[in-house]
Coordinates of C-alpha atoms and ligand atoms in Angstrom, one line a residue:
X1 CA 32.3 -12.9 -33.2
X2 CA 30.1 -13.5 -29.7
X3 CA 27.0 -15.6 -30.8
X4 CA 24.9 -12.9 -30.1
X5 CA 26.2 -10.5 -32.0
X6 CA 25.8 -13.5 -35.5
X7 CA 22.2 -14.4 -34.0
X8 CA 20.4 -11.7 -36.4
X9 CA 19.8 -14.0 -40.2
X10 CA 18.9 -18.2 -38.9
X11 CA 15.7 -16.9 -36.0
X12 CA 13.2 -16.8 -39.0
X13 CA 13.6 -18.7 -42.6
X14 CA 12.5 -15.7 -44.3
X15 CA 14.4 -13.2 -42.5
X16 CA 16.8 -10.7 -45.2
X17 CA 14.2 -11.6 -47.8
X18 CA 13.4 -8.2 -49.4
X19 CA 17.6 -7.9 -49.0
X20 CA 18.0 -10.9 -50.8
X21 CA 15.2 -9.6 -53.7
X22 CA 17.2 -6.6 -54.0
X23 CA 20.0 -8.5 -54.9
X24 CA 18.5 -10.1 -57.7
X25 CA 17.4 -7.2 -59.0
X26 CA 20.0 -5.5 -59.3
X27 CA 22.1 -8.5 -60.4
X28 CA 19.3 -8.8 -63.4
X29 CA 20.6 -6.2 -65.7
X30 CA 16.7 -6.5 -66.4
X31 CA 15.7 -4.5 -63.0
X32 CA 13.4 -6.9 -62.0
X33 CA 12.9 -10.4 -60.0
X34 CA 12.1 -13.1 -62.9
X35 CA 9.6 -16.1 -61.8
X36 CA 12.7 -18.7 -62.2
X37 CA 15.1 -16.0 -59.0
X38 CA 11.5 -16.1 -56.9
X39 CA 11.4 -20.1 -58.0
X40 CA 14.9 -20.2 -56.1
X41 CA 14.5 -18.2 -53.8
X42 CA 10.7 -20.0 -52.3
X43 CA 12.6 -23.7 -52.9
X44 CA 16.0 -22.3 -50.4
X45 CA 13.7 -21.1 -47.5
X46 CA 11.0 -23.8 -48.1
X47 CA 8.2 -21.2 -48.4
X48 CA 5.8 -21.0 -51.9
X49 CA 6.5 -19.4 -54.6
X50 CA 3.2 -17.0 -54.2
X51 CA 5.1 -16.3 -51.0
X52 CA 8.0 -14.5 -52.6
X53 CA 5.7 -13.1 -55.3
X54 CA 3.7 -11.3 -52.5
X55 CA 7.0 -10.0 -50.9
X56 CA 8.4 -8.8 -54.2
X57 CA 4.7 -7.2 -55.3
X58 CA 4.0 -5.2 -51.9
X59 CA 7.5 -3.3 -52.7
X60 CA 7.0 -0.4 -54.8
X61 CA 11.1 -0.3 -55.6
X62 CA 11.0 -3.9 -56.5
X63 CA 9.6 -5.7 -59.6
X64 CA 8.5 -8.6 -61.3
X65 CA 8.8 -6.7 -65.0
X66 CA 11.2 -6.0 -67.0
X67 CA 12.4 -2.4 -67.0
X68 CA 14.6 0.1 -67.9
X69 CA 18.3 0.1 -68.1
X70 CA 18.0 3.6 -66.0
X71 CA 15.0 4.4 -63.8
X72 CA 13.6 7.1 -63.2
X73 CA 11.9 8.7 -60.3
X74 CA 9.9 11.7 -60.0
X75 CA 9.0 13.3 -56.5
X76 CA 4.8 13.5 -56.5
X77 CA 4.5 14.3 -52.4
X78 CA 2.7 17.7 -51.8
X79 CA 5.6 19.5 -51.8
X80 CA 6.8 18.4 -55.1
X81 CA 3.4 19.5 -56.7
X82 CA 3.7 22.8 -55.2
X83 CA 7.2 23.7 -56.7
X84 CA 6.2 21.9 -59.9
X85 CA 7.1 18.1 -60.0
X86 CA 4.0 17.6 -61.8
X87 CA 5.3 19.7 -65.1
X88 CA 8.7 17.6 -64.6
X89 CA 6.4 14.5 -65.1
X90 CA 4.6 16.1 -68.3
X91 CA 7.7 16.8 -69.7
X92 CA 9.1 13.7 -69.2
X93 CA 6.4 11.5 -70.3
X94 CA 6.3 13.8 -73.5
X95 CA 10.6 13.4 -73.9
X96 CA 10.0 10.3 -73.4
X97 CA 7.7 9.4 -75.2
X98 CA 6.0 7.1 -72.0
X99 CA 3.6 7.2 -69.5
X100 CA 4.7 6.8 -65.8
X101 CA 4.9 2.9 -65.1
X102 CA 6.2 2.7 -68.5
X103 CA 9.8 1.5 -70.8
X104 CA 11.3 3.2 -73.7
X105 CA 11.2 0.9 -76.6
X106 CA 15.1 1.0 -76.8
X107 CA 15.0 -0.3 -73.5
X108 CA 16.9 2.4 -72.0
X109 CA 14.6 4.6 -69.4
X110 CA 11.6 3.9 -66.9
X111 CA 9.9 6.1 -65.8
X112 CA 8.3 6.0 -62.1
X113 CA 6.6 8.3 -60.3
X114 CA 7.4 8.4 -56.3
X115 CA 5.4 8.9 -52.8
X116 CA 8.5 11.8 -51.5
X117 CA 11.9 11.2 -52.2
X118 CA 12.9 13.2 -49.1
X119 CA 14.5 16.2 -50.0
X120 CA 11.3 18.8 -49.8
X121 CA 13.7 21.9 -49.1
X122 CA 15.0 22.2 -52.8
X123 CA 11.7 20.6 -54.3
X124 CA 11.0 19.6 -57.1
X125 CA 13.5 15.8 -57.2
X126 CA 13.7 13.8 -59.6
X127 CA 15.9 10.2 -59.0
X128 CA 17.8 8.6 -61.4
X129 CA 18.9 5.7 -60.4
X130 CA 20.0 6.4 -57.2
X131 CA 21.2 9.8 -57.7
X132 CA 18.8 12.6 -56.4
X133 CA 19.0 15.9 -58.2
X134 CA 16.5 18.7 -56.8
X135 CA 15.7 21.7 -57.8
X136 CA 15.2 20.0 -61.3
X137 CA 14.6 22.3 -64.3
X138 CA 13.5 20.7 -67.8
X139 CA 17.0 21.9 -68.1
X140 CA 18.2 20.3 -66.1
X141 CA 16.8 16.9 -67.0
X142 CA 17.7 17.2 -70.4
X143 CA 21.4 17.2 -69.3
X144 CA 21.1 14.3 -66.9
X145 CA 19.1 12.0 -70.3
X146 CA 22.1 13.0 -72.1
X147 CA 24.4 11.7 -69.8
X148 CA 22.7 8.4 -69.3
X149 CA 22.1 8.5 -73.0
X150 CA 25.9 8.4 -73.8
X151 CA 27.5 7.2 -70.6
X152 CA 25.6 4.5 -69.4
X153 CA 25.8 6.5 -66.1
X154 CA 24.3 9.5 -64.3
X155 CA 26.4 11.4 -61.7
X156 CA 25.1 12.7 -58.4
X157 CA 25.5 15.8 -57.3
X158 CA 25.7 17.0 -53.2
X159 CA 22.7 17.6 -52.2
X160 CA 22.1 17.7 -48.4
X161 CA 19.6 20.2 -46.8
X162 CA 20.3 23.6 -45.9
X163 CA 20.7 23.6 -41.5
X164 CA 19.1 26.6 -40.3
X165 CA 18.9 27.4 -36.4
X166 CA 20.9 26.2 -33.8
X167 CA 23.7 24.0 -34.1
X168 CA 23.6 21.7 -30.4
X169 CA 22.2 18.0 -31.7
X170 CA 23.9 19.0 -35.3
X171 CA 26.9 19.8 -33.4
X172 CA 28.8 17.1 -35.5
X173 CA 26.6 17.8 -38.5
X174 CA 28.7 17.4 -42.0
X175 CA 32.0 15.6 -40.0
X176 CA 31.8 12.4 -41.8
X177 CA 34.9 10.9 -41.0
X178 CA 35.2 9.5 -37.9
X179 CA 38.4 12.0 -36.5
X180 CA 36.4 15.2 -37.2
X181 CA 33.4 13.3 -35.7
X182 CA 35.5 12.4 -32.2
X183 CA 36.6 16.2 -32.3
X184 CA 32.9 17.0 -32.8
X185 CA 32.4 15.2 -29.3
X186 CA 30.9 11.7 -31.0
X187 CA 32.0 8.8 -29.1
X188 CA 33.2 11.0 -26.1
X189 CA 29.7 10.2 -24.2
X190 CA 30.3 6.3 -24.9
X191 CA 34.1 6.2 -23.7
X192 CA 32.7 7.8 -20.7
X193 CA 30.0 5.2 -20.2
X194 CA 31.6 2.4 -20.8
X195 CA 34.4 3.3 -18.6
X196 CA 32.5 4.2 -15.6
X197 CA 28.4 4.1 -15.4
X198 CA 26.4 0.8 -16.1
X199 CA 23.2 0.3 -18.3
X200 CA 21.0 1.4 -15.1
X201 CA 23.1 4.6 -14.8
X202 CA 22.9 5.4 -19.2
X203 CA 18.9 4.8 -18.7
X204 CA 18.1 7.0 -15.7
X205 CA 20.6 9.6 -17.2
X206 CA 17.6 9.5 -20.3
X207 CA 15.0 9.3 -17.7
X208 CA 16.0 12.4 -15.8
X209 CA 16.2 14.4 -19.7
X210 CA 13.1 13.4 -20.2
X211 CA 13.7 12.0 -23.5
X212 CA 10.8 11.7 -25.9
X213 CA 10.5 10.0 -29.1
X214 CA 10.9 11.9 -32.4
X215 CA 9.3 9.6 -34.3
X216 CA 5.7 11.2 -34.2
X217 CA 3.9 9.6 -30.7
X218 CA 6.4 11.1 -28.4
X219 CA 6.8 8.2 -26.0
X220 CA 8.7 8.9 -23.3
X221 CA 12.2 6.9 -24.8
X222 CA 13.5 5.5 -21.3
X223 CA 9.6 3.9 -20.4
X224 CA 10.2 2.3 -23.5
X225 CA 13.6 1.1 -22.9
X226 CA 12.9 -0.4 -19.5
X227 CA 10.3 -2.2 -20.4
X228 CA 12.3 -4.3 -23.3
X229 CA 14.9 -4.2 -20.8
X230 CA 12.4 -6.1 -18.2
X231 CA 11.0 -7.9 -20.6
X232 CA 11.2 -12.1 -20.5
X233 CA 13.1 -13.5 -23.4
X234 CA 16.5 -13.3 -24.9
X235 CA 18.4 -11.9 -27.0
X236 CA 16.6 -8.0 -27.0
X237 CA 17.0 -6.2 -30.3
X238 CA 17.8 -2.2 -30.8
X239 CA 16.0 -1.3 -34.3
X240 CA 16.7 2.1 -35.6
X241 CA 14.0 3.3 -37.5
X242 CA 15.4 5.6 -40.6
X243 CA 12.0 4.9 -42.4
X244 CA 11.7 8.5 -42.8
X245 CA 9.0 8.3 -45.7
X246 CA 6.7 10.9 -44.3
X247 CA 6.1 13.7 -47.1
X248 CA 7.3 16.9 -45.7
X249 CA 9.5 14.9 -43.6
X250 CA 13.4 15.0 -44.3
X251 CA 15.1 16.2 -41.1
X252 CA 16.9 11.8 -40.4
X253 CA 18.2 12.0 -43.8
X254 CA 20.3 15.3 -42.4
X255 CA 21.3 13.0 -39.5
X256 CA 22.0 9.7 -41.3
X257 CA 24.3 11.3 -43.7
X258 CA 25.4 14.5 -42.5
X259 CA 26.3 13.3 -38.7
X260 CA 26.2 8.8 -39.2
X261 CA 28.8 8.4 -36.4
X262 CA 26.6 10.1 -33.9
X263 CA 22.8 7.5 -34.4
X264 CA 25.6 4.7 -34.7
X265 CA 27.0 6.2 -30.9
X266 CA 22.9 6.7 -29.9
X267 CA 22.6 3.2 -31.4
X268 CA 25.8 1.6 -29.2
X269 CA 24.4 3.5 -26.1
X270 CA 20.8 2.4 -26.3
X271 CA 21.7 -1.2 -27.1
X272 CA 23.6 -0.7 -23.8
X273 CA 21.1 0.5 -21.9
X274 CA 18.8 -2.1 -23.0
X275 CA 21.2 -4.9 -22.7
X276 CA 21.2 -5.8 -26.6
X277 CA 24.4 -6.7 -28.6
X278 CA 22.5 -6.7 -31.6
X279 CA 21.3 -3.4 -33.4
X280 CA 19.5 -2.9 -36.5
X281 CA 18.9 0.1 -39.2
X282 CA 16.2 -0.2 -41.4
X283 CA 16.8 2.6 -43.8
X284 CA 14.2 3.2 -46.2
X285 CA 14.9 2.2 -50.1
X286 CA 15.1 5.7 -51.6
X287 CA 17.7 6.5 -49.6
X288 CA 20.8 5.4 -51.1
X289 CA 23.2 7.9 -50.3
X290 CA 22.2 7.8 -46.2
X291 CA 22.9 3.5 -46.8
X292 CA 26.2 4.1 -48.4
X293 CA 26.8 6.7 -45.9
X294 CA 25.8 5.0 -42.9
X295 CA 28.0 1.7 -44.3
X296 CA 31.0 3.8 -44.5
X297 CA 30.9 5.1 -40.7
X298 CA 30.1 1.7 -39.6
X299 CA 33.2 0.0 -41.4
X300 CA 35.4 3.5 -39.9
X301 CA 33.5 2.1 -36.4
X302 CA 34.3 -1.0 -36.3
X303 CA 37.9 -0.6 -37.4
X304 CA 38.2 1.8 -33.9
X305 CA 36.7 -0.9 -32.3
X306 CA 33.9 1.8 -31.6
X307 CA 31.6 -1.2 -32.6
X308 CA 32.0 -5.5 -32.4
X309 CA 34.1 -7.1 -29.7
X310 CA 34.5 -5.6 -26.6
X311 CA 34.3 -2.1 -27.2
X312 CA 37.3 -0.3 -26.2
X313 CA 38.5 -3.0 -24.3
X314 CA 35.3 -3.2 -22.2
X315 CA 33.2 -6.2 -21.6
X316 CA 30.2 -4.9 -23.4
X317 CA 29.7 -5.9 -27.5
X318 CA 27.5 -4.6 -29.4
X319 CA 26.9 -4.8 -33.5
X320 CA 24.4 -2.8 -36.4
X321 CA 23.7 -4.5 -39.1
X322 CA 22.2 -2.6 -42.4
X323 CA 18.2 -3.8 -43.4
X324 CA 17.3 -1.3 -47.1
X325 CA 13.6 -0.8 -47.6
X326 CA 11.9 -1.4 -50.7
X327 CA 9.6 1.6 -50.5
X328 CA 6.5 1.4 -49.0
X329 CA 5.6 4.2 -46.1
X330 CA 3.7 1.9 -44.1
X331 CA 6.9 0.1 -43.2
X332 CA 7.9 3.7 -41.2
X333 CA 5.1 2.0 -38.8
X334 CA 7.0 -0.2 -35.8
X335 CA 5.1 -3.2 -36.3
X336 CA 5.1 -2.9 -40.0
X337 CA 8.9 -2.5 -40.0
X338 CA 9.6 -5.2 -37.9
X339 CA 7.1 -7.4 -40.7
X340 CA 9.2 -6.1 -43.2
X341 CA 12.5 -7.3 -41.4
X342 CA 10.9 -11.0 -41.3
X343 CA 11.1 -11.0 -44.9
X344 CA 7.0 -10.5 -45.5
X345 CA 5.3 -7.9 -46.7
X346 CA 5.2 -5.1 -44.7
X347 CA 1.6 -5.0 -42.8
X348 CA 1.2 -3.7 -39.4
X349 CA 0.8 -6.4 -36.4
X350 CA -2.3 -6.1 -33.9
X351 CA -1.2 -4.9 -30.8
X352 CA -0.2 -6.5 -28.4
X353 CA 1.8 -7.8 -27.8
X354 CA 3.7 -4.8 -28.3
X355 CA 7.9 -4.8 -29.7
X356 CA 8.7 -4.3 -26.6
X357 CA 8.1 -7.3 -25.4
X358 CA 7.4 -9.7 -28.6
X359 CA 9.4 -7.8 -31.5
X360 CA 11.6 -9.0 -34.2
X361 CA 12.0 -12.8 -34.0
X362 CA 9.5 -12.7 -30.9
X363 CA 12.1 -11.1 -28.9
X364 CA 11.8 -8.0 -26.8
X365 CA 12.5 -5.2 -29.3
X366 CA 13.2 -1.4 -28.8
X367 CA 12.1 0.8 -32.0
X368 CA 13.4 4.3 -31.6
X369 CA 13.8 6.8 -34.5
X370 CA 16.7 8.2 -35.6
X371 CA 16.4 11.5 -34.8
X372 CA 15.6 10.1 -30.7
X373 CA 19.3 7.9 -30.8
X374 CA 21.0 10.6 -31.6
X375 CA 19.6 12.6 -28.5
X376 CA 21.4 10.2 -26.8
X377 CA 25.2 10.8 -27.2
X378 CA 24.3 14.4 -26.4
X379 CA 22.2 13.9 -23.1
X380 CA 25.4 11.3 -22.2
X381 CA 27.7 14.1 -22.7
X382 CA 26.1 17.1 -21.7
X383 CA 24.4 15.7 -19.0
X384 CA 20.2 15.6 -18.2
X385 CA 20.7 19.0 -16.1
X386 CA 22.0 20.8 -19.2
X387 CA 19.1 19.5 -21.5
X388 CA 16.9 20.1 -19.6
X389 CA 17.8 23.9 -20.1
X390 CA 16.5 23.8 -23.0
X391 CA 12.7 23.1 -24.8
X392 CA 9.7 23.1 -22.8
X393 CA 9.4 21.5 -19.8
X394 CA 7.5 18.5 -20.9
X395 CA 9.8 18.2 -23.5
X396 CA 13.1 18.8 -23.3
X397 CA 16.1 19.7 -25.9
X398 CA 15.6 20.8 -29.6
X399 CA 14.0 19.4 -32.3
X400 CA 14.5 19.7 -36.2
X401 CA 11.5 20.8 -37.8
X402 CA 12.0 20.3 -41.7
X403 CA 11.0 23.5 -43.4
X404 CA 9.3 23.1 -46.9
X405 CA 7.5 25.6 -48.6
X406 CA 6.6 29.4 -49.1
X407 CA 9.4 30.7 -47.0
X408 CA 12.5 32.4 -47.8
X409 CA 15.4 30.0 -46.1
X410 CA 14.0 26.1 -46.5
X411 CA 15.9 23.2 -44.8
X412 CA 16.2 21.5 -41.8
X413 CA 16.0 23.8 -38.6
X414 CA 17.2 23.0 -35.3
X415 CA 15.2 25.5 -32.2
X416 CA 14.3 24.9 -29.2
X417 CA 11.2 22.4 -28.3
X418 CA 8.6 24.4 -27.9
X419 CA 9.3 27.3 -31.0
X420 CA 6.3 28.9 -32.2
X421 CA 4.9 28.1 -35.3
X422 CA 5.7 32.7 -36.5
X423 CA 9.4 32.3 -34.5
X424 CA 10.0 29.8 -37.3
X425 CA 8.7 30.9 -40.0
X426 CA 9.4 34.1 -39.6
X427 CA 13.0 34.4 -37.6
X428 CA 14.3 31.1 -39.1
X429 CA 12.6 30.9 -42.0
X430 CA 13.2 34.5 -43.1
X431 CA 9.7 35.0 -43.4
X432 CA 7.1 34.0 -46.5
X433 CA 8.8 33.8 -50.0
X434 CA 8.4 36.8 -52.5
X435 CA 6.8 39.2 -50.3
X436 CA 3.5 37.1 -50.0
X437 CA 1.4 37.3 -47.1
X438 CA 0.8 33.7 -44.5
X439 CA -2.1 31.4 -45.5
X440 CA -1.4 28.1 -43.0
X441 CA 0.9 25.4 -42.3
X442 CA 0.6 21.9 -42.9
X443 CA 2.5 20.8 -39.6
X444 CA 3.5 17.0 -39.8
X445 CA 3.3 16.1 -43.2
X446 CA 0.1 14.2 -44.9
X447 CA -0.5 12.8 -41.3
X448 CA -0.7 15.9 -39.5
X449 CA -2.4 19.1 -39.7
X450 CA -3.2 22.8 -41.9
X451 CA -2.2 25.2 -38.6
X452 CA -3.6 28.8 -40.2
X453 CA -2.8 32.6 -38.2
X454 CA -4.7 31.6 -34.9
X455 CA -2.2 29.1 -34.6
X456 CA 0.9 30.6 -35.6
X457 CA 1.5 31.6 -31.5
X458 CA 1.5 27.5 -29.8
X459 CA 4.4 25.7 -29.1
X460 CA 5.8 23.5 -31.1
X461 CA 5.8 20.4 -29.1
X462 CA 4.2 17.7 -28.2
X463 CA 2.1 18.9 -25.5
X464 CA 1.4 22.7 -26.8
X465 CA 0.2 21.3 -29.7
X466 CA -2.0 18.4 -28.4
X467 CA -3.8 20.7 -26.3
X468 CA -4.8 22.5 -28.6
X469 CA -6.0 19.5 -30.5
X470 CA -3.1 19.2 -33.0
X471 CA -0.2 17.3 -33.7
X472 CA 3.2 17.7 -33.9
X473 CA 4.1 14.3 -35.9
X474 CA 7.4 14.0 -37.2
X475 CA 7.8 18.2 -37.0
X476 CA 7.9 18.3 -40.9
X477 CA 6.1 22.2 -41.7
X478 CA 5.4 23.1 -45.2
X479 CA 4.5 26.5 -45.9
X480 CA 1.4 27.8 -47.8
X481 CA 1.4 31.6 -48.8
X482 CA -1.9 33.5 -49.7
X483 CA -1.9 32.1 -53.3
X484 CA -1.8 28.4 -52.6
X485 CA -4.2 26.4 -54.5
X486 CA -5.8 24.2 -51.4
X487 CA -7.9 21.6 -53.2
X488 CA -5.4 20.1 -55.5
X489 CA -3.0 19.5 -52.5
X490 CA -5.4 18.0 -50.4
X491 CA -6.4 15.5 -53.8
X492 CA -1.9 15.0 -53.9
X493 CA -2.6 14.0 -50.1
X494 CA -5.3 11.9 -50.3
X495 CA -4.1 10.5 -53.2
X496 CA -0.6 9.4 -51.5
X497 CA -3.0 7.7 -48.6
X498 CA -4.6 5.9 -51.0
X499 CA -1.3 4.8 -52.6
X500 CA 0.3 4.0 -49.5
X501 CA -2.8 1.8 -47.8
X502 CA -1.5 -1.6 -47.1
X503 CA -4.6 -2.7 -47.9
X504 CA -4.9 -4.9 -45.0
X505 CA -8.0 -3.9 -43.0
X506 CA -11.1 -2.4 -46.0
X507 CA -11.9 0.9 -43.9
X508 CA -8.2 2.1 -45.3
X509 CA -8.1 0.6 -48.1
X510 CA -11.8 1.0 -49.8
X511 CA -11.6 4.7 -48.1
X512 CA -8.6 5.8 -49.5
X513 CA -9.3 5.4 -52.5
X514 CA -13.2 6.7 -51.9
X515 CA -11.4 9.8 -50.7
X516 CA -9.3 10.7 -53.5
X517 CA -12.8 10.2 -55.9
X518 CA -14.7 12.0 -53.4
X519 CA -12.3 15.0 -54.0
X520 CA -12.6 14.8 -57.6
X521 CA -16.6 15.0 -56.7
X522 CA -16.4 17.9 -54.8
X523 CA -13.9 20.1 -56.8
X524 CA -16.8 19.8 -59.5
X525 CA -19.8 19.9 -57.7
X526 CA -18.5 22.6 -54.7
X527 CA -21.7 21.1 -52.7
X528 CA -21.4 21.3 -49.3
X529 CA -22.9 18.1 -48.6
X530 CA -20.0 16.4 -51.1
X531 CA -17.7 17.8 -48.5
X532 CA -19.7 16.1 -45.5
X533 CA -19.2 13.2 -47.2
X534 CA -16.1 13.3 -47.0
X535 CA -15.9 13.7 -43.5
X536 CA -18.3 11.4 -42.4
X537 CA -16.1 9.1 -44.7
X538 CA -12.7 9.8 -43.2
X539 CA -14.3 9.9 -39.6
X540 CA -15.9 6.3 -40.0
X541 CA -12.1 5.4 -41.3
X542 CA -9.9 7.5 -38.2
X543 CA -12.7 5.0 -35.7
X544 CA -12.0 1.9 -37.9
X545 CA -8.5 1.5 -39.8
X546 CA -6.0 -0.9 -37.9
X547 CA -3.4 1.7 -37.9
X548 CA -2.4 5.4 -37.8
X549 CA -2.1 5.8 -41.6
X550 CA -5.7 4.6 -42.4
X551 CA -6.7 7.2 -38.9
X552 CA -4.9 10.0 -40.5
X553 CA -7.5 11.8 -43.4
X554 CA -9.9 12.4 -41.0
X555 CA -7.2 15.3 -39.0
X556 CA -6.3 16.5 -42.3
X557 CA -9.4 16.6 -43.7
X558 CA -10.9 18.5 -40.6
X559 CA -8.4 21.1 -40.9
X560 CA -8.3 21.8 -44.4
X561 CA -12.2 22.0 -43.7
X562 CA -12.1 25.1 -40.7
X563 CA -9.1 27.1 -42.7
X564 CA -10.0 26.5 -46.0
X565 CA -14.3 25.7 -46.1
X566 CA -15.1 28.3 -49.2
X567 CA -12.0 27.5 -51.1
X568 CA -12.7 24.1 -51.4
X569 CA -16.8 24.9 -52.2
X570 CA -15.6 27.4 -54.9
X571 CA -12.7 25.2 -56.5
X572 CA -14.5 24.4 -59.4
X573 CA -14.1 28.1 -60.7
X574 CA -10.1 28.1 -60.3
X575 CA -8.8 24.7 -60.6
X576 CA -8.0 23.0 -63.9
X577 CA -6.1 20.3 -64.2
X578 CA -4.6 18.9 -61.8
Ligands
FMN1 C1 2.2 5.1 -41.2 C2 3.4 5.0 -40.1 C3 4.6 5.5 -40.8 C4 5.7 5.9 -39.6 N1 6.9 6.2 -39.6 C5 7.8 6.7 -39.2 C6 9.3 6.7 -39.5 O1 9.7 7.0 -40.8 N2 10.0 6.9 -38.4 C7 9.7 7.0 -37.5 O2 10.7 7.0 -36.7 N3 8.5 6.5 -37.2 C8 7.6 6.1 -37.7 N4 6.1 6.0 -37.0 C9 6.1 5.9 -35.9 C10 6.7 4.9 -35.4 O3 6.0 3.6 -35.8 C11 7.1 4.4 -33.9 O4 6.0 5.2 -33.0 C12 8.5 5.1 -34.0 O5 9.6 4.4 -34.4 C13 8.8 5.4 -32.2 O6 10.0 6.4 -32.6 P1 10.1 6.8 -30.9 O7 10.2 6.9 -29.6 O8 11.9 7.0 -30.8 O9 9.6 8.3 -31.4 C14 4.9 5.6 -38.6 C15 4.0 5.4 -37.7 C16 3.3 4.8 -38.5 C17 2.1 5.0 -38.5
SF4_2 S1 -5.0 1.2 -41.6 FE1 -4.5 0.9 -44.0 S2 -2.2 0.9 -43.4 FE2 -3.0 0.9 -41.6 S3 -2.8 -2.1 -41.4 FE3 -5.3 -0.8 -42.3 S4 -5.3 -1.2 -44.8 FE4 -3.1 -1.5 -43.5

């Protein structure tokens, strides 16, 4: 291995601390990190015990208190709540005679909530240890509990979301073995590049294709690469952001688990273009299966010399290291993600400086979303002209739209950028389920906004939506039918923000908590003045919060008022319970 390939961990004393805490927790037998273990880590790293405890307590999947042999996580995302997740949690509480956050007296089970388990098309979902269960019913849960009690392990079930629509980006999806992936076009672009093309050629091809980042903001990928390529400082790093935690979003999971080699090829090509020989993939802690499949694919790729020293006989060397998140939505924000990789609490940094010039370990760093990187091999293999023939002029190519809620067909829909909501719901999604009519769609997840009937024919691409004051975000689409109770749904979304606020800045820390309380007040009072106060609070948060998390509730609430003001003001007459 060259010097550059092994540079990672020692660049920052605490780098990889989250991984180390994971290891300690898993080896403890009691699913927790003891004070003794934390003290030892603090001593090894030359930091205080308070620092280590501060990191451990930031992540919801880590614990400093002993827990049960099996951890049951019930998904509390808006999607799962709509599909009956609340009822499942209630059933589990009764069955185990414990509340969320508690452990059964025999030490068998700990019951926890999760903000989103990333399987929204097959809601409701529950995770037991690392095994994910979808479309769960109390009967299924009873079977899982019995198995855990009798055999002390739980079996997993295959549960990749259904693939709908085109198979362009997803052509190799499901071809997990290296040979199969190669037969379906993977690594062809890389072979050609290493034989004939310079890093500048790759950058120019991606620029010509006008690829835009799929992580939410739609930033031009080649421009981002250029910043880092031209930045002063060595080495340069590439990070693949696989922290997909936006409720309603499960597209990156399909890529990680369905086409891991495509993601790896995209990372190698991006690394080549920016002059990096080291890449990292930060995968959210809940995605245990994604981590396993990516690790397996990395091993295969190394054996075949698609990764490692002098790839395929060229002079280019590149390797990839996996980091596991530990349950913090805000770590999807690129600077929090870097903090987390550096072994700290995952709180967003003030910018500038931007990661392009001062990123991981203070070095120039590109951070791209999984789907963005998966597009790169397709562009390189087929050429920018072919890519430009898909999608719309300002956003070419296809997009993965995670489709959930009240449609006949749920799953990840691949479609050309600019498809309309109507086409997505009625042509690909098969229309509204159970013969009901469309009420609205929540587009872009919790950080997105509601779109009603008047927006059904708006193209779902970055600029098409922006020109109407809307956002595409992750592309998640949660479809609501005429019977949807909107007020409880909004309460769920606000609780999500409260839970996931990192607490660094006051407007968001206090504001997200106040909004939950205000929503309760509104649902009891039905007064317009209470609704106004909520909007004013959310607007202040938008204007003063440090990162998009604290800025997001306003957009969602404003769109809710546009479409559902009457329902929000009359909720006290109809919504009891949730
Ligand atoms: C609260 C928050 C969560 C985010 N979560 C993700 C995520 O899970 N995955 C992702 O790629 N980008 C996420 N982003 C956006 C990233 O900060 C960043 O813009 C993105 O990874 C850039 O990749 P791209 O240029 O390929 O789109 C999030 C941003 C915020 C503010
Ligand atoms: S806006 Fe919220 S999540 Fe973002 S930095 Fe401030 S407290 Fe943290």
